[in-house]
Each structure stands twice: as C-alpha cells, then as structure tokens.
Amino acid sequence: MANRETIRTIIGVIGNVISFFLFLSPVPTFIKIWKAKTVMQFRPDPYVVTVLNCAVWVFYGMPFVHPDSLLVITINGIGLVIELIYVTIFFTFADWPKRRRIVIVLIVEVILFAIIIFITLTFLHDTKTRSMLVGILAVIMNILMYASPLTVMRRVIKTKSVKYMPFFLSLANFANGGVWFAYAFLKFDPYILIPNGLGMISGILQLILYATYYKTTNWDDDGKSSEIELPRNPTA
C-alpha cells in the first residue's frame, strides 16, 4: 500500500511539473501584448475562466473537502496566481469595453465561488458529499473548457494546416492528461479521472491531426495567426 502511495506521489509531482509549463504556455502571447502595449485581437476569456477553474480545484483539494490531495492544491494554487497575472496584464493594456467585461466576469466568478463555498461548508458535513459536489462542478467546468481545443482542431481539419496547433503544446496536453489520469486511477478519484481521461483523448486526437496534416501545411503562409487556447488546467 505504501509503495502504491509512493508511486502516486511521484506521478503527481511529475504532473505538477508538466502542468506548470502548460500554465506558462501563454507567456509568448503576453510578451507580445507587453511590447505592443495593446491586447490586439487576443481575448481574455480563457484566462478569466481558468481563474475560477483553478480556484474550484484548490477548494476541492482542501483536507476538509477531499483529503490527501495536496498535489492538486499546489499546482492549481500556482496556476491561480499565474492566471491572475495574465488577467492583470490583459486588463492593463485592454480598452474600456474589454476591461468592463473582465470586471463583470470576475465579479460573477467571485459570487459563484462564494456560493459554492457557502453551500459546501454549511449544508454538507462530511468529505464524501463535499467531494462529490465540488468535484462534479469542477468536472463540468473542465468539460466546458474543451470547446477551445475542439475549435482549434476543427480549424486544422478545415485548412489542412497545423501551423497554429504547435506540436509540443499538443504533446504536453496529452502527457498532462495521461499523468493525472494515472494519478487519479491509483487512488480512484473519478472527479480527477474523468476530465483527465478526456484531456488524454483530446491530446491523442491533436497528435493524430498533426501527423495527418503536417505535410499539407504551408509553413510560409503569412496569414493572421491566432491564439492557441488549449486547456492549461492540471486536471483537464
């Protein structure tokens, strides 16, 4: 039993490392924003949404909600800080309509998160029921976040080009899902298992598309680039 727990911890640490680099994947985007002093055509949506996603997973990993989930707390706590930095930079260089949108969404997220905490701690009195409620909500949020990579994959199929779906990001997405799937499987946790199973499948599909359309990609095309919005959540 101890050996199995040790293996699970090692896998979780590996998952933390992979997830950390996934959280850092938008850094080139924000370097562009910082240098240009404008957000250009980039959207704040994925970063603002990920703020709530990380907050919910941090809450899920708390000992009074789901014991023995320290590694879930650490990476999502780090991710929460990173995403807030992204949102702050975006807010700094955005025009007023986008700033207003960010403020409104963040206020809604704070209210929703407060409601989740209130209901969980007030009406649920054991870790099993608390884990179920927060876990289900977290899984639903993760599944909704898969709209982003599906959009990118649809564009790849339509254009027969993988120019804007970087191979290493797709590979990291697959590895991230696989590692956290294994972590959840060793000490069965369906709320981490399900979204990471989907993440692993998503990563496999991205790699298949990359192999399929690599030769038909026009790497010299100077068309408008677009932001790659793949999940940057360790449990997705």
PDB file of C-alpha atoms in Angstrom:
ATOM      1  CA  MET A   1       0.000   0.000   0.000  1.00  0.00           C
ATOM      2  CA  ALA A   2       2.797   2.382   0.915  1.00  0.00           C
ATOM      3  CA  ASN A   3       4.565   1.546  -2.333  1.00  0.00           C
ATOM      4  CA  ARG A   4       1.431   2.362  -4.320  1.00  0.00           C
ATOM      5  CA  GLU A   5       1.064   5.676  -2.478  1.00  0.00           C
ATOM      6  CA  THR A   6       4.715   6.498  -3.208  1.00  0.00           C
ATOM      7  CA  ILE A   7       4.192   5.830  -6.917  1.00  0.00           C
ATOM      8  CA  ARG A   8       1.089   8.023  -6.864  1.00  0.00           C
ATOM      9  CA  THR A   9       3.047  10.840  -5.221  1.00  0.00           C
ATOM     10  CA  ILE A  10       5.832  10.607  -7.814  1.00  0.00           C
ATOM     11  CA  ILE A  11       3.285  10.680 -10.626  1.00  0.00           C
ATOM     12  CA  GLY A  12       1.606  13.676  -9.006  1.00  0.00           C
ATOM     13  CA  VAL A  13       4.917  15.552  -8.797  1.00  0.00           C
ATOM     14  CA  ILE A  14       5.552  14.826 -12.492  1.00  0.00           C
ATOM     15  CA  GLY A  15       2.034  16.062 -13.199  1.00  0.00           C
ATOM     16  CA  ASN A  16       2.768  19.263 -11.287  1.00  0.00           C
ATOM     17  CA  VAL A  17       5.857  19.914 -13.421  1.00  0.00           C
ATOM     18  CA  ILE A  18       4.047  19.305 -16.722  1.00  0.00           C
ATOM     19  CA  SER A  19       1.054  21.371 -15.624  1.00  0.00           C
ATOM     20  CA  PHE A  20       3.320  24.221 -14.530  1.00  0.00           C
ATOM     21  CA  PHE A  21       4.788  24.504 -18.021  1.00  0.00           C
ATOM     22  CA  LEU A  22       1.297  24.321 -19.514  1.00  0.00           C
ATOM     23  CA  PHE A  23       0.289  27.262 -17.343  1.00  0.00           C
ATOM     24  CA  LEU A  24       3.321  29.127 -18.722  1.00  0.00           C
ATOM     25  CA  SER A  25       2.451  28.358 -22.362  1.00  0.00           C
ATOM     26  CA  PRO A  26       0.701  31.739 -22.941  1.00  0.00           C
ATOM     27  CA  VAL A  27       3.819  33.693 -21.884  1.00  0.00           C
ATOM     28  CA  PRO A  28       4.829  34.461 -25.516  1.00  0.00           C
ATOM     29  CA  THR A  29       1.360  35.941 -26.057  1.00  0.00           C
ATOM     30  CA  PHE A  30       1.751  38.278 -23.089  1.00  0.00           C
ATOM     31  CA  ILE A  31       5.248  39.260 -24.135  1.00  0.00           C
ATOM     32  CA  LYS A  32       3.703  40.405 -27.436  1.00  0.00           C
ATOM     33  CA  ILE A  33       0.995  42.310 -25.543  1.00  0.00           C
ATOM     34  CA  TRP A  34       3.539  43.909 -23.221  1.00  0.00           C
ATOM     35  CA  LYS A  35       5.783  45.043 -26.095  1.00  0.00           C
ATOM     36  CA  ALA A  36       2.901  46.305 -28.233  1.00  0.00           C
ATOM     37  CA  LYS A  37       1.136  47.955 -25.262  1.00  0.00           C
ATOM     38  CA  THR A  38      -2.138  46.601 -26.668  1.00  0.00           C
ATOM     39  CA  VAL A  39      -4.038  43.305 -26.462  1.00  0.00           C
ATOM     40  CA  MET A  40      -4.539  43.293 -30.261  1.00  0.00           C
ATOM     41  CA  GLN A  41      -7.096  40.610 -31.225  1.00  0.00           C
ATOM     42  CA  PHE A  42      -6.416  38.385 -28.236  1.00  0.00           C
ATOM     43  CA  ARG A  43      -9.323  37.562 -25.942  1.00  0.00           C
ATOM     44  CA  PRO A  44      -9.298  37.492 -22.120  1.00  0.00           C
ATOM     45  CA  ASP A  45     -11.889  34.691 -21.895  1.00  0.00           C
ATOM     46  CA  PRO A  46      -9.593  31.659 -21.451  1.00  0.00           C
ATOM     47  CA  TYR A  47      -7.595  33.320 -18.676  1.00  0.00           C
ATOM     48  CA  VAL A  48     -10.579  34.705 -16.775  1.00  0.00           C
ATOM     49  CA  VAL A  49     -12.376  31.342 -16.947  1.00  0.00           C
ATOM     50  CA  THR A  50      -9.272  29.471 -15.815  1.00  0.00           C
ATOM     51  CA  VAL A  51      -9.103  31.680 -12.709  1.00  0.00           C
ATOM     52  CA  LEU A  52     -12.391  30.213 -11.439  1.00  0.00           C
ATOM     53  CA  ASN A  53     -11.425  26.743 -12.615  1.00  0.00           C
ATOM     54  CA  CYS A  54      -8.196  26.791 -10.603  1.00  0.00           C
ATOM     55  CA  ALA A  55      -9.955  28.261  -7.559  1.00  0.00           C
ATOM     56  CA  VAL A  56     -12.540  25.470  -7.577  1.00  0.00           C
ATOM     57  CA  TRP A  57      -9.843  22.775  -7.833  1.00  0.00           C
ATOM     58  CA  VAL A  58      -7.886  24.368  -4.980  1.00  0.00           C
ATOM     59  CA  PHE A  59     -11.046  24.228  -2.875  1.00  0.00           C
ATOM     60  CA  TYR A  60     -11.628  20.621  -3.969  1.00  0.00           C
ATOM     61  CA  GLY A  61      -8.162  19.653  -2.749  1.00  0.00           C
ATOM     62  CA  MET A  62      -8.623  21.106   0.736  1.00  0.00           C
ATOM     63  CA  PRO A  63      -8.437  18.491   3.554  1.00  0.00           C
ATOM     64  CA  PHE A  64     -11.970  19.320   4.720  1.00  0.00           C
ATOM     65  CA  VAL A  65     -13.317  18.684   1.184  1.00  0.00           C
ATOM     66  CA  HIS A  66     -11.131  15.939  -0.310  1.00  0.00           C
ATOM     67  CA  PRO A  67      -8.276  14.671   1.900  1.00  0.00           C
ATOM     68  CA  ASP A  68      -4.877  13.595   0.531  1.00  0.00           C
ATOM     69  CA  SER A  69      -4.972  15.990  -2.428  1.00  0.00           C
ATOM     70  CA  LEU A  70      -2.016  18.246  -1.622  1.00  0.00           C
ATOM     71  CA  LEU A  71      -0.578  17.993  -5.139  1.00  0.00           C
ATOM     72  CA  VAL A  72      -3.890  19.139  -6.603  1.00  0.00           C
ATOM     73  CA  ILE A  73      -3.782  22.188  -4.334  1.00  0.00           C
ATOM     74  CA  THR A  74      -0.163  23.095  -5.122  1.00  0.00           C
ATOM     75  CA  ILE A  75      -0.413  23.146  -8.910  1.00  0.00           C
ATOM     76  CA  ASN A  76      -3.816  24.800  -9.028  1.00  0.00           C
ATOM     77  CA  GLY A  77      -2.689  27.367  -6.455  1.00  0.00           C
ATOM     78  CA  ILE A  78       0.298  28.184  -8.643  1.00  0.00           C
ATOM     79  CA  GLY A  79      -1.942  28.208 -11.702  1.00  0.00           C
ATOM     80  CA  LEU A  80      -4.360  30.586  -9.993  1.00  0.00           C
ATOM     81  CA  VAL A  81      -1.567  33.092  -9.320  1.00  0.00           C
ATOM     82  CA  ILE A  82      -0.253  32.802 -12.893  1.00  0.00           C
ATOM     83  CA  GLU A  83      -3.707  33.270 -14.431  1.00  0.00           C
ATOM     84  CA  LEU A  84      -4.356  36.325 -12.231  1.00  0.00           C
ATOM     85  CA  ILE A  85      -1.087  37.812 -13.502  1.00  0.00           C
ATOM     86  CA  TYR A  86      -2.238  37.194 -17.090  1.00  0.00           C
ATOM     87  CA  VAL A  87      -5.600  38.837 -16.368  1.00  0.00           C
ATOM     88  CA  THR A  88      -3.869  41.830 -14.756  1.00  0.00           C
ATOM     89  CA  ILE A  89      -1.602  42.355 -17.773  1.00  0.00           C
ATOM     90  CA  PHE A  90      -4.545  41.969 -20.123  1.00  0.00           C
ATOM     91  CA  PHE A  91      -6.596  44.463 -18.098  1.00  0.00           C
ATOM     92  CA  THR A  92      -3.715  46.970 -18.116  1.00  0.00           C
ATOM     93  CA  PHE A  93      -3.443  47.105 -21.907  1.00  0.00           C
ATOM     94  CA  ALA A  94      -7.076  46.482 -22.890  1.00  0.00           C
ATOM     95  CA  ASP A  95      -9.589  49.119 -23.978  1.00  0.00           C
ATOM     96  CA  TRP A  96     -12.524  50.017 -21.734  1.00  0.00           C
ATOM     97  CA  PRO A  97     -15.100  47.559 -23.212  1.00  0.00           C
ATOM     98  CA  LYS A  98     -12.737  44.614 -22.601  1.00  0.00           C
ATOM     99  CA  ARG A  99     -11.841  45.907 -19.135  1.00  0.00           C
ATOM    100  CA  ARG A 100     -15.528  46.147 -18.268  1.00  0.00           C
ATOM    101  CA  ARG A 101     -16.080  42.592 -19.494  1.00  0.00           C
ATOM    102  CA  ILE A 102     -13.202  41.324 -17.342  1.00  0.00           C
ATOM    103  CA  VAL A 103     -14.513  43.109 -14.236  1.00  0.00           C
ATOM    104  CA  ILE A 104     -18.050  41.798 -14.723  1.00  0.00           C
ATOM    105  CA  VAL A 105     -16.909  38.213 -15.282  1.00  0.00           C
ATOM    106  CA  LEU A 106     -14.572  38.319 -12.266  1.00  0.00           C
ATOM    107  CA  ILE A 107     -17.371  39.658 -10.035  1.00  0.00           C
ATOM    108  CA  VAL A 108     -19.668  36.859 -11.219  1.00  0.00           C
ATOM    109  CA  GLU A 109     -16.924  34.306 -10.580  1.00  0.00           C
ATOM    110  CA  VAL A 110     -16.314  35.598  -7.043  1.00  0.00           C
ATOM    111  CA  ILE A 111     -20.040  35.364  -6.301  1.00  0.00           C
ATOM    112  CA  LEU A 112     -20.287  31.835  -7.726  1.00  0.00           C
ATOM    113  CA  PHE A 113     -17.203  30.706  -5.812  1.00  0.00           C
ATOM    114  CA  ALA A 114     -18.567  32.195  -2.586  1.00  0.00           C
ATOM    115  CA  ILE A 115     -21.865  30.349  -3.139  1.00  0.00           C
ATOM    116  CA  ILE A 116     -20.013  27.063  -3.720  1.00  0.00           C
ATOM    117  CA  ILE A 117     -18.017  27.522  -0.503  1.00  0.00           C
ATOM    118  CA  PHE A 118     -21.114  28.522   1.494  1.00  0.00           C
ATOM    119  CA  ILE A 119     -23.227  25.568   0.331  1.00  0.00           C
ATOM    120  CA  THR A 120     -20.380  23.079   0.754  1.00  0.00           C
ATOM    121  CA  LEU A 121     -19.410  24.108   4.274  1.00  0.00           C
ATOM    122  CA  THR A 122     -22.911  24.924   5.551  1.00  0.00           C
ATOM    123  CA  PHE A 123     -25.058  22.079   4.275  1.00  0.00           C
ATOM    124  CA  LEU A 124     -22.575  19.249   3.688  1.00  0.00           C
ATOM    125  CA  HIS A 125     -20.907  17.822   6.765  1.00  0.00           C
ATOM    126  CA  ASP A 126     -18.585  15.049   5.531  1.00  0.00           C
ATOM    127  CA  THR A 127     -15.784  14.892   2.993  1.00  0.00           C
ATOM    128  CA  LYS A 128     -17.600  12.354   0.785  1.00  0.00           C
ATOM    129  CA  THR A 129     -20.549  14.620  -0.005  1.00  0.00           C
ATOM    130  CA  ARG A 130     -18.351  17.709  -0.181  1.00  0.00           C
ATOM    131  CA  SER A 131     -16.010  15.981  -2.625  1.00  0.00           C
ATOM    132  CA  MET A 132     -18.967  14.900  -4.752  1.00  0.00           C
ATOM    133  CA  LEU A 133     -20.486  18.379  -5.061  1.00  0.00           C
ATOM    134  CA  VAL A 134     -17.249  20.303  -5.685  1.00  0.00           C
ATOM    135  CA  GLY A 135     -15.858  17.500  -7.853  1.00  0.00           C
ATOM    136  CA  ILE A 136     -18.923  17.403 -10.112  1.00  0.00           C
ATOM    137  CA  LEU A 137     -18.841  21.184 -10.532  1.00  0.00           C
ATOM    138  CA  ALA A 138     -15.113  21.061 -11.354  1.00  0.00           C
ATOM    139  CA  VAL A 139     -15.630  18.281 -13.903  1.00  0.00           C
ATOM    140  CA  ILE A 140     -18.457  20.215 -15.604  1.00  0.00           C
ATOM    141  CA  MET A 141     -16.227  23.293 -15.842  1.00  0.00           C
ATOM    142  CA  ASN A 142     -13.376  21.263 -17.323  1.00  0.00           C
ATOM    143  CA  ILE A 143     -15.606  19.660 -19.932  1.00  0.00           C
ATOM    144  CA  LEU A 144     -16.911  23.088 -20.973  1.00  0.00           C
ATOM    145  CA  MET A 145     -13.325  24.280 -21.365  1.00  0.00           C
ATOM    146  CA  TYR A 146     -12.787  21.643 -24.070  1.00  0.00           C
ATOM    147  CA  ALA A 147     -14.658  23.893 -26.501  1.00  0.00           C
ATOM    148  CA  SER A 148     -11.341  25.694 -27.115  1.00  0.00           C
ATOM    149  CA  PRO A 149      -9.238  22.776 -28.420  1.00  0.00           C
ATOM    150  CA  LEU A 150     -12.230  21.478 -30.398  1.00  0.00           C
ATOM    151  CA  THR A 151     -12.351  24.832 -32.188  1.00  0.00           C
ATOM    152  CA  VAL A 152      -8.632  24.639 -32.970  1.00  0.00           C
ATOM    153  CA  MET A 153      -8.936  21.049 -34.221  1.00  0.00           C
ATOM    154  CA  ARG A 154     -11.872  21.987 -36.446  1.00  0.00           C
ATOM    155  CA  ARG A 155      -9.756  24.745 -37.972  1.00  0.00           C
ATOM    156  CA  VAL A 156      -6.913  22.275 -38.617  1.00  0.00           C
ATOM    157  CA  ILE A 157      -9.278  19.939 -40.478  1.00  0.00           C
ATOM    158  CA  LYS A 158     -10.808  22.803 -42.465  1.00  0.00           C
ATOM    159  CA  THR A 159      -7.495  24.391 -43.509  1.00  0.00           C
ATOM    160  CA  LYS A 160      -5.487  21.144 -43.640  1.00  0.00           C
ATOM    161  CA  SER A 161      -2.812  23.057 -41.725  1.00  0.00           C
ATOM    162  CA  VAL A 162      -1.295  22.531 -38.274  1.00  0.00           C
ATOM    163  CA  LYS A 163       0.655  25.791 -38.314  1.00  0.00           C
ATOM    164  CA  TYR A 164      -1.317  27.210 -35.392  1.00  0.00           C
ATOM    165  CA  MET A 165      -1.522  23.992 -33.386  1.00  0.00           C
ATOM    166  CA  PRO A 166       2.037  23.609 -32.018  1.00  0.00           C
ATOM    167  CA  PHE A 167       3.233  20.012 -31.760  1.00  0.00           C
ATOM    168  CA  PHE A 168       4.877  20.347 -28.343  1.00  0.00           C
ATOM    169  CA  LEU A 169       1.809  22.000 -26.838  1.00  0.00           C
ATOM    170  CA  SER A 170      -0.347  19.147 -28.129  1.00  0.00           C
ATOM    171  CA  LEU A 171       2.165  16.612 -26.820  1.00  0.00           C
ATOM    172  CA  ALA A 172       2.248  18.318 -23.423  1.00  0.00           C
ATOM    173  CA  ASN A 173      -1.553  18.328 -23.355  1.00  0.00           C
ATOM    174  CA  PHE A 174      -1.572  14.569 -23.966  1.00  0.00           C
ATOM    175  CA  ALA A 175       1.145  13.935 -21.363  1.00  0.00           C
ATOM    176  CA  ASN A 176      -0.628  16.135 -18.826  1.00  0.00           C
ATOM    177  CA  GLY A 177      -3.900  14.262 -19.227  1.00  0.00           C
ATOM    178  CA  GLY A 178      -2.173  10.877 -19.119  1.00  0.00           C
ATOM    179  CA  VAL A 179      -0.153  11.596 -15.982  1.00  0.00           C
ATOM    180  CA  TRP A 180      -3.102  12.963 -13.990  1.00  0.00           C
ATOM    181  CA  PHE A 181      -5.298  10.115 -15.255  1.00  0.00           C
ATOM    182  CA  ALA A 182      -2.776   7.665 -13.785  1.00  0.00           C
ATOM    183  CA  TYR A 183      -2.614   9.702 -10.566  1.00  0.00           C
ATOM    184  CA  ALA A 184      -6.390   9.512 -10.157  1.00  0.00           C
ATOM    185  CA  PHE A 185      -6.536   5.837 -11.119  1.00  0.00           C
ATOM    186  CA  LEU A 186      -4.055   4.701  -8.448  1.00  0.00           C
ATOM    187  CA  LYS A 187      -6.313   6.014  -5.690  1.00  0.00           C
ATOM    188  CA  PHE A 188      -9.600   6.033  -7.534  1.00  0.00           C
ATOM    189  CA  ASP A 189     -10.847   9.598  -7.852  1.00  0.00           C
ATOM    190  CA  PRO A 190     -13.497   9.881 -10.590  1.00  0.00           C
ATOM    191  CA  TYR A 191     -13.553  13.678 -10.436  1.00  0.00           C
ATOM    192  CA  ILE A 192      -9.905  13.878 -11.494  1.00  0.00           C
ATOM    193  CA  LEU A 193     -10.059  10.715 -13.622  1.00  0.00           C
ATOM    194  CA  ILE A 194     -12.880  11.803 -15.959  1.00  0.00           C
ATOM    195  CA  PRO A 195     -11.579  15.220 -17.110  1.00  0.00           C
ATOM    196  CA  ASN A 196      -8.048  13.902 -17.484  1.00  0.00           C
ATOM    197  CA  GLY A 197      -9.266  10.919 -19.469  1.00  0.00           C
ATOM    198  CA  LEU A 198     -10.936  13.417 -21.810  1.00  0.00           C
ATOM    199  CA  GLY A 199      -7.761  15.509 -21.811  1.00  0.00           C
ATOM    200  CA  MET A 200      -5.704  12.475 -22.811  1.00  0.00           C
ATOM    201  CA  ILE A 201      -8.125  11.658 -25.644  1.00  0.00           C
ATOM    202  CA  SER A 202      -8.048  15.282 -26.769  1.00  0.00           C
ATOM    203  CA  GLY A 203      -4.248  15.181 -26.819  1.00  0.00           C
ATOM    204  CA  ILE A 204      -4.249  11.958 -28.858  1.00  0.00           C
ATOM    205  CA  LEU A 205      -6.637  13.483 -31.408  1.00  0.00           C
ATOM    206  CA  GLN A 206      -4.442  16.578 -31.697  1.00  0.00           C
ATOM    207  CA  LEU A 207      -1.364  14.428 -32.326  1.00  0.00           C
ATOM    208  CA  ILE A 208      -3.247  12.371 -34.937  1.00  0.00           C
ATOM    209  CA  LEU A 209      -4.307  15.572 -36.698  1.00  0.00           C
ATOM    210  CA  TYR A 210      -0.736  16.839 -36.554  1.00  0.00           C
ATOM    211  CA  ALA A 211       0.572  13.654 -38.192  1.00  0.00           C
ATOM    212  CA  THR A 212      -2.231  13.740 -40.776  1.00  0.00           C
ATOM    213  CA  TYR A 213      -1.898  17.354 -41.892  1.00  0.00           C
ATOM    214  CA  TYR A 214       1.795  18.058 -41.290  1.00  0.00           C
ATOM    215  CA  LYS A 215       2.715  17.505 -44.954  1.00  0.00           C
ATOM    216  CA  THR A 216      -0.127  19.677 -46.260  1.00  0.00           C
ATOM    217  CA  THR A 217       0.792  22.623 -44.005  1.00  0.00           C
ATOM    218  CA  ASN A 218       2.091  25.761 -45.734  1.00  0.00           C
ATOM    219  CA  TRP A 219       4.686  26.925 -43.207  1.00  0.00           C
ATOM    220  CA  ASP A 220       5.456  30.053 -45.266  1.00  0.00           C
ATOM    221  CA  ASP A 221       1.882  31.310 -45.110  1.00  0.00           C
ATOM    222  CA  ASP A 222       1.812  34.803 -43.595  1.00  0.00           C
ATOM    223  CA  GLY A 223      -1.885  34.785 -42.789  1.00  0.00           C
ATOM    224  CA  LYS A 224      -3.137  36.131 -39.486  1.00  0.00           C
ATOM    225  CA  SER A 225      -2.075  33.997 -36.561  1.00  0.00           C
ATOM    226  CA  SER A 226      -4.486  33.073 -33.834  1.00  0.00           C
ATOM    227  CA  GLU A 227      -4.082  32.332 -30.179  1.00  0.00           C
ATOM    228  CA  ILE A 228      -3.975  28.662 -29.272  1.00  0.00           C
ATOM    229  CA  GLU A 229      -6.454  28.134 -26.461  1.00  0.00           C
ATOM    230  CA  LEU A 230      -5.729  24.650 -25.193  1.00  0.00           C
ATOM    231  CA  PRO A 231      -6.550  23.750 -21.584  1.00  0.00           C
ATOM    232  CA  ARG A 232      -3.948  24.888 -19.079  1.00  0.00           C
ATOM    233  CA  ASN A 233      -5.508  23.171 -16.120  1.00  0.00           C
ATOM    234  CA  PRO A 234      -3.732  20.227 -14.469  1.00  0.00           C
ATOM    235  CA  THR A 235      -6.981  18.356 -14.050  1.00  0.00           C
ATOM    236  CA  ALA A 236      -8.112  18.817 -17.613  1.00  0.00           C
TER     237      ALA A 236
END
